[in-house]
Amino acid sequence: MSVALRNVQRAVPVRRAPLRRAVCALRAALGVSRFDVGLVCAGNALMQRLNGDYRYCPEPTDVLSFPLHQVAAGELPRPRCRDEYNLGDIFLGVEYIYHQCRETGEDFDDVLTVTAAHGLCHLLGYRHDTKLEWEQMYQKEAQILEELNRLTGSRLRPLTAGLF
């Protein structure tokens, strides 16, 4: 199955091919390679609008996930037909992420990949509203990033290390 990647912003250049490859590897690490994923690289204006509409927080943000399936953390979707082999869509706030990276000195492409991993976990029911949920999500992110690191030689870690 595929990763449909669209860049709908012009503020920040995005290296789409490496991002698509990383998301494909992350899907494999999660055991959901047979599911499609939509990945949208968005600017601050769109992220602010979506965050306001869906989370009632009218500010730009780094990632928003819109799952097709409602599953508990750790469960895989059970599609009944071909059209349901889709996890949903991840909106990456690339402009927001870029500005954060400029402030912290972190590598933009690395943070984009880690943020996409976070979004994928949200598509699979992982949340971080409580300490227990955060710990479960953090462990899953660390696990799939470890697999990506093994394949690529990178040293990526979850961004949410100090959330709770």
Coordinates of N, CA and C in Angstrom, one line a residue:
M1 N 0.8 -1.2 0.0 CA 0.0 0.0 0.0 C 0.9 1.2 0.0
S2 N 0.3 2.4 0.1 CA 1.1 3.6 -0.2 C 1.0 4.7 0.9
V3 N 1.9 5.6 0.8 CA 1.9 6.8 1.6 C 1.7 7.9 0.5
A4 N 0.5 8.5 0.6 CA 0.2 9.7 -0.3 C 0.7 10.9 0.4
L5 N 1.7 11.6 -0.1 CA 2.3 12.8 0.5 C 2.0 14.0 -0.3
R6 N 1.4 15.0 0.3 CA 1.1 16.3 -0.4 C 1.8 17.4 0.4
N7 N 2.4 18.3 -0.3 CA 3.0 19.5 0.4 C 2.1 20.7 -0.1
V8 N 1.3 21.2 0.9 CA 0.3 22.2 0.5 C 0.8 23.6 1.1
Q9 N 2.1 23.7 1.4 CA 2.6 25.0 1.9 C 3.9 25.3 1.1
R10 N 4.2 26.6 1.1 CA 5.4 27.0 0.4 C 6.5 27.7 1.3
A11 N 6.2 27.8 2.5 CA 7.1 28.5 3.4 C 8.4 27.8 3.7
V12 N 8.4 26.4 3.7 CA 9.6 25.6 4.0 C 9.8 24.5 3.0
P13 N 11.0 24.4 2.4 CA 11.2 23.3 1.5 C 11.2 22.0 2.3
V14 N 10.5 21.0 1.7 CA 10.4 19.7 2.3 C 11.0 18.6 1.3
R15 N 11.9 17.8 1.9 CA 12.5 16.7 1.1 C 11.5 15.6 1.2
R16 N 10.7 15.4 0.2 CA 9.5 14.5 0.3 C 9.9 13.0 0.1
A17 N 10.9 12.7 -0.7 CA 11.3 11.3 -0.9 C 11.8 10.7 0.4
P18 N 12.8 11.3 1.1 CA 13.2 10.7 2.3 C 12.1 10.6 3.4
L19 N 11.2 11.6 3.4 CA 10.1 11.5 4.4 C 9.2 10.4 4.1
R20 N 8.9 10.2 2.8 CA 8.0 9.1 2.4 C 8.7 7.7 2.7
R21 N 10.0 7.6 2.5 CA 10.7 6.4 2.8 C 10.7 6.1 4.3
A22 N 10.9 7.1 5.1 CA 10.9 7.0 6.5 C 9.5 6.5 7.0
V23 N 8.4 7.1 6.5 CA 7.1 6.8 6.9 C 6.8 5.3 6.5
C24 N 7.2 4.9 5.3 CA 7.0 3.5 4.9 C 7.7 2.6 5.9
A25 N 8.9 2.9 6.3 CA 9.7 2.0 7.2 C 9.0 2.0 8.6
L26 N 8.4 3.2 9.0 CA 7.7 3.3 10.3 C 6.4 2.4 10.2
R27 N 5.7 2.5 9.1 CA 4.5 1.6 9.0 C 4.9 0.2 9.1
A28 N 6.0 -0.2 8.5 CA 6.5 -1.6 8.6 C 6.8 -2.0 10.0
A29 N 7.4 -1.1 10.7 CA 7.8 -1.4 12.1 C 6.5 -1.5 13.0
L30 N 5.4 -0.8 12.6 CA 4.2 -0.9 13.3 C 3.3 -2.1 12.9
G31 N 3.7 -2.8 11.8 CA 3.0 -3.9 11.3 C 1.7 -3.5 10.5
V32 N 1.8 -2.3 9.9 CA 0.6 -1.8 9.1 C 1.0 -1.4 7.7
S33 N 2.0 -2.1 7.1 CA 2.4 -1.8 5.7 C 1.3 -1.9 4.7
R34 N 0.4 -2.8 5.0 CA -0.7 -3.0 4.0 C -1.8 -1.9 4.0
F35 N -1.6 -0.9 4.9 CA -2.6 0.2 5.1 C -2.0 1.5 4.4
D36 N -2.8 2.2 3.7 CA -2.5 3.5 3.2 C -2.4 4.5 4.3
V37 N -1.7 5.6 4.1 CA -1.6 6.7 5.0 C -1.5 8.0 4.1
G38 N -2.3 9.0 4.5 CA -2.1 10.3 3.9 C -1.3 11.2 4.8
L39 N -0.3 11.8 4.1 CA 0.6 12.7 4.9 C 0.6 14.1 4.2
V40 N 0.2 15.1 4.9 CA 0.0 16.4 4.4 C 1.0 17.4 5.1
C41 N 1.9 18.0 4.4 CA 2.8 19.0 4.9 C 2.1 20.4 4.8
A42 N 1.8 21.0 5.9 CA 1.0 22.2 6.0 C 1.7 23.3 6.6
G43 N 1.3 24.5 6.3 CA 1.8 25.7 6.9 C 1.0 26.1 8.2
N44 N 1.5 27.2 8.8 CA 0.9 27.6 10.1 C -0.6 27.9 9.9
A45 N -1.0 28.6 8.9 CA -2.4 29.0 8.7 C -3.3 27.8 8.7
L46 N -3.0 26.8 7.9 CA -3.9 25.6 7.9 C -3.9 24.9 9.2
M47 N -2.7 24.7 9.8 CA -2.6 24.0 11.1 C -3.4 24.8 12.1
Q48 N -3.3 26.1 12.1 CA -4.1 26.9 13.1 C -5.6 26.7 12.9
R49 N -6.0 26.7 11.7 CA -7.5 26.5 11.4 C -7.9 25.1 11.8
L50 N -7.2 24.1 11.4 CA -7.5 22.7 11.8 C -7.5 22.5 13.3
N51 N -6.5 23.0 13.9 CA -6.4 22.9 15.4 C -7.5 23.6 16.1
G52 N -8.0 24.7 15.6 CA -9.1 25.4 16.1 C -10.4 24.7 15.9
D53 N -10.6 24.1 14.7 CA -11.8 23.4 14.3 C -12.0 22.1 15.1
Y54 N -10.9 21.4 15.2 CA -11.0 20.0 15.8 C -10.6 19.9 17.2
R55 N -9.7 20.8 17.7 CA -9.3 20.7 19.1 C -9.6 21.9 19.9
Y56 N -10.3 22.8 19.2 CA -10.7 24.1 19.9 C -9.5 24.9 20.5
C57 N -8.4 24.8 19.8 CA -7.2 25.5 20.2 C -6.6 26.2 19.0
P58 N -7.1 27.4 18.7 CA -6.7 28.1 17.4 C -5.3 28.6 17.4
E59 N -4.4 27.7 17.4 CA -2.9 28.0 17.3 C -2.3 27.0 16.4
P60 N -1.2 27.4 15.7 CA -0.5 26.4 14.9 C 0.1 25.3 15.8
T61 N 0.3 24.1 15.2 CA 0.9 23.0 16.0 C 1.7 22.2 15.1
D62 N 2.4 21.2 15.7 CA 3.3 20.4 14.9 C 2.7 19.2 14.1
V63 N 1.6 18.6 14.8 CA 1.0 17.5 14.1 C -0.4 17.3 14.5
L64 N -1.2 16.9 13.6 CA -2.6 16.6 13.8 C -2.9 15.3 13.1
S65 N -3.5 14.3 13.7 CA -3.8 13.0 13.1 C -5.3 12.8 13.1
F66 N -5.8 12.3 11.9 CA -7.2 12.1 11.7 C -7.4 10.6 11.3
P67 N -7.6 9.7 12.3 CA -7.7 8.3 12.0 C -9.0 7.9 11.3
L68 N -8.9 6.9 10.4 CA -10.1 6.4 9.8 C -10.8 5.4 10.7
H69 N -10.0 4.7 11.5 CA -10.5 3.6 12.4 C -10.4 4.1 13.9
Q70 N -11.3 3.7 14.7 CA -11.2 3.9 16.1 C -10.8 2.6 16.7
V71 N -9.5 2.6 17.1 CA -8.9 1.4 17.8 C -8.3 1.8 19.1
A72 N -8.2 0.8 20.0 CA -7.5 1.0 21.2 C -6.0 0.9 20.9
A73 N -5.2 1.6 21.7 CA -3.7 1.6 21.6 C -3.3 0.1 21.6
G74 N -2.4 -0.2 20.6 CA -1.9 -1.5 20.5 C -2.7 -2.5 19.6
E75 N -3.9 -2.1 19.2 CA -4.7 -2.9 18.4 C -4.6 -2.4 16.9
L76 N -4.7 -3.4 16.0 CA -4.7 -3.0 14.6 C -6.1 -2.9 14.0
P77 N -6.3 -2.1 13.1 CA -7.7 -2.0 12.5 C -8.0 -3.3 11.8
R78 N -9.3 -3.6 11.7 CA -9.8 -4.8 11.1 C -10.7 -4.4 9.9
P79 N -10.1 -4.1 8.8 CA -10.9 -3.6 7.6 C -11.8 -4.7 7.1
R80 N -13.0 -4.3 6.6 CA -14.0 -5.3 6.1 C -14.0 -5.3 4.6
C81 N -13.4 -4.2 4.0 CA -13.3 -4.1 2.5 C -12.0 -3.4 2.1
R82 N -11.7 -3.4 0.9 CA -10.5 -2.8 0.4 C -10.4 -1.3 0.7
D83 N -11.5 -0.6 0.7 CA -11.5 0.9 1.0 C -11.1 1.2 2.4
E84 N -11.2 0.2 3.3 CA -10.9 0.4 4.7 C -9.4 0.1 5.0
Y85 N -8.6 -0.2 4.0 CA -7.2 -0.4 4.3 C -6.5 1.0 4.2
N86 N -6.9 1.8 5.1 CA -6.4 3.2 5.2 C -6.4 3.6 6.6
L87 N -5.2 4.0 7.1 CA -5.2 4.4 8.5 C -5.7 5.8 8.8
G88 N -5.7 6.7 7.8 CA -6.1 8.0 8.0 C -5.1 9.0 7.5
D89 N -5.2 10.2 8.0 CA -4.3 11.3 7.5 C -3.5 11.9 8.7
I90 N -2.3 12.3 8.4 CA -1.5 13.0 9.3 C -1.1 14.4 8.7
F91 N -1.4 15.4 9.4 CA -1.0 16.8 9.0 C 0.2 17.2 9.8
L92 N 1.3 17.4 9.1 CA 2.5 17.9 9.7 C 2.6 19.4 9.5
G93 N 2.8 20.1 10.6 CA 2.9 21.5 10.6 C 4.4 21.9 10.4
V94 N 4.8 21.7 9.1 CA 6.2 21.9 8.7 C 6.7 23.3 9.0
E95 N 5.9 24.3 8.8 CA 6.4 25.7 9.1 C 6.6 25.8 10.7
Y96 N 5.7 25.3 11.5 CA 5.8 25.3 12.9 C 7.1 24.5 13.4
I97 N 7.2 23.3 12.8 CA 8.4 22.5 13.1 C 9.7 23.2 12.7
Y98 N 9.7 23.7 11.6 CA 10.9 24.4 11.1 C 11.4 25.5 12.0
H99 N 10.4 26.4 12.5 CA 10.7 27.5 13.4 C 11.2 26.9 14.7
Q100 N 10.6 25.9 15.2 CA 11.1 25.2 16.5 C 12.5 24.7 16.3
C101 N 12.8 24.1 15.2 CA 14.1 23.6 15.0 C 15.2 24.7 14.9
R102 N 14.8 25.8 14.3 CA 15.7 27.0 14.2 C 16.0 27.5 15.6
E103 N 15.1 27.4 16.5 CA 15.3 27.9 17.9 C 16.1 26.9 18.7
T104 N 15.9 25.6 18.5 CA 16.6 24.6 19.3 C 17.8 24.0 18.7
G105 N 18.0 24.3 17.4 CA 19.2 23.7 16.7 C 19.1 22.3 16.3
E106 N 17.9 21.7 16.4 CA 17.7 20.3 16.0 C 17.6 20.3 14.5
D107 N 17.9 19.1 13.9 CA 17.8 18.8 12.5 C 16.3 18.7 12.1
F108 N 15.9 19.6 11.1 CA 14.6 19.7 10.6 C 14.1 18.3 10.1
D109 N 14.8 17.7 9.2 CA 14.4 16.4 8.6 C 14.2 15.3 9.7
D110 N 15.1 15.3 10.7 CA 14.9 14.3 11.8 C 13.7 14.6 12.6
V111 N 13.4 15.8 12.9 CA 12.3 16.2 13.7 C 11.0 15.9 12.9
L112 N 11.0 16.2 11.6 CA 9.9 15.9 10.8 C 9.6 14.4 10.8
T113 N 10.6 13.5 10.7 CA 10.4 12.1 10.8 C 9.8 11.6 12.1
V114 N 10.4 12.1 13.2 CA 9.9 11.8 14.5 C 8.5 12.2 14.7
T115 N 8.2 13.4 14.2 CA 6.8 13.9 14.4 C 5.8 13.1 13.6
A116 N 6.3 12.6 12.4 CA 5.4 11.7 11.6 C 5.2 10.4 12.4
A117 N 6.2 9.9 13.0 CA 6.1 8.6 13.9 C 5.0 8.9 15.0
H118 N 5.1 10.0 15.6 CA 4.1 10.4 16.6 C 2.7 10.4 16.0
G119 N 2.6 11.0 14.8 CA 1.3 11.0 14.2 C 0.8 9.6 13.8
L120 N 1.7 8.8 13.4 CA 1.3 7.4 13.0 C 0.7 6.7 14.3
C121 N 1.4 6.9 15.4 CA 0.9 6.3 16.7 C -0.5 6.7 17.0
H122 N -0.7 8.0 16.8 CA -2.1 8.6 17.0 C -3.1 7.9 16.1
L123 N -2.7 7.6 14.9 CA -3.7 6.9 14.0 C -4.0 5.5 14.5
L124 N -3.1 5.0 15.3 CA -3.3 3.6 15.8 C -3.8 3.6 17.3
G125 N -4.4 4.7 17.7 CA -5.1 4.7 19.0 C -4.3 5.2 20.2
Y126 N -3.0 5.4 20.0 CA -2.1 5.9 21.1 C -2.4 7.4 21.4
R127 N -2.5 7.7 22.7 CA -2.8 9.0 23.2 C -1.8 9.4 24.3
H128 N -1.8 10.6 24.7 CA -1.0 11.0 25.8 C -1.7 12.0 26.7
D129 N -2.9 11.7 27.0 CA -3.7 12.6 27.9 C -3.4 12.3 29.4
T130 N -2.9 11.1 29.7 CA -2.6 10.8 31.1 C -1.1 10.3 31.1
K131 N -0.6 10.2 32.3 CA 0.8 9.7 32.4 C 0.9 8.2 31.8
L132 N -0.1 7.4 32.2 CA 0.0 6.0 31.7 C -0.1 5.9 30.2
E133 N -1.0 6.7 29.6 CA -1.2 6.7 28.1 C 0.1 7.2 27.5
W134 N 0.7 8.3 28.1 CA 2.0 8.8 27.5 C 3.1 7.8 27.6
E135 N 3.2 7.1 28.7 CA 4.2 6.0 28.8 C 4.1 5.0 27.7
Q136 N 2.8 4.6 27.5 CA 2.5 3.6 26.5 C 2.9 4.1 25.1
M137 N 2.5 5.3 24.8 CA 2.8 5.9 23.5 C 4.3 6.1 23.3
Y138 N 5.0 6.6 24.4 CA 6.4 6.8 24.3 C 7.1 5.5 24.0
Q139 N 6.7 4.4 24.6 CA 7.4 3.2 24.4 C 7.2 2.7 22.9
K140 N 6.0 2.9 22.4 CA 5.7 2.5 21.0 C 6.6 3.4 20.1
E141 N 6.6 4.7 20.3 CA 7.4 5.5 19.5 C 8.9 5.1 19.5
A142 N 9.4 4.9 20.7 CA 10.8 4.5 20.9 C 11.1 3.2 20.1
Q143 N 10.1 2.3 20.2 CA 10.3 1.0 19.5 C 10.4 1.1 18.0
I144 N 9.5 1.9 17.4 CA 9.5 2.0 16.0 C 10.6 2.9 15.5
L145 N 11.0 3.9 16.3 CA 12.2 4.7 15.9 C 13.5 3.9 16.0
E146 N 13.5 3.0 17.0 CA 14.7 2.1 17.1 C 14.8 1.2 15.8
E147 N 13.7 0.7 15.3 CA 13.7 -0.1 14.1 C 14.2 0.8 12.9
L148 N 13.7 2.0 12.8 CA 14.1 2.9 11.7 C 15.6 3.2 11.9
N149 N 16.0 3.5 13.1 CA 17.5 3.7 13.3 C 18.3 2.6 12.9
R150 N 17.9 1.4 13.2 CA 18.6 0.2 12.8 C 18.7 0.1 11.2
L151 N 17.6 0.5 10.5 CA 17.6 0.4 9.1 C 18.4 1.5 8.4
T152 N 18.5 2.7 9.1 CA 19.0 3.8 8.4 C 20.3 4.3 9.1
G153 N 20.7 3.8 10.2 CA 21.9 4.3 10.9 C 21.7 5.6 11.6
S154 N 20.4 6.1 11.7 CA 20.2 7.4 12.4 C 20.0 7.1 13.9
R155 N 19.8 8.2 14.6 CA 19.7 8.1 16.1 C 18.5 8.9 16.6
L156 N 17.4 8.6 16.0 CA 16.2 9.3 16.3 C 15.5 8.8 17.6
R157 N 15.0 9.8 18.4 CA 14.3 9.4 19.6 C 13.0 10.2 19.7
P158 N 12.0 9.7 20.4 CA 10.7 10.4 20.6 C 10.9 11.8 21.1
L159 N 10.1 12.7 20.6 CA 10.2 14.1 21.1 C 9.5 14.4 22.4
T160 N 8.7 13.4 22.8 CA 7.8 13.6 24.0 C 8.5 13.2 25.3
A161 N 9.8 13.1 25.3 CA 10.5 12.6 26.5 C 10.2 13.3 27.8
G162 N 10.0 14.5 27.8 CA 9.7 15.2 29.0 C 8.3 15.7 29.2
L163 N 7.3 15.0 28.6 CA 5.9 15.4 28.6 C 5.3 15.3 30.0
F164 N 5.6 14.2 30.7 CA 5.0 14.1 32.0 C 6.2 14.0 33.0

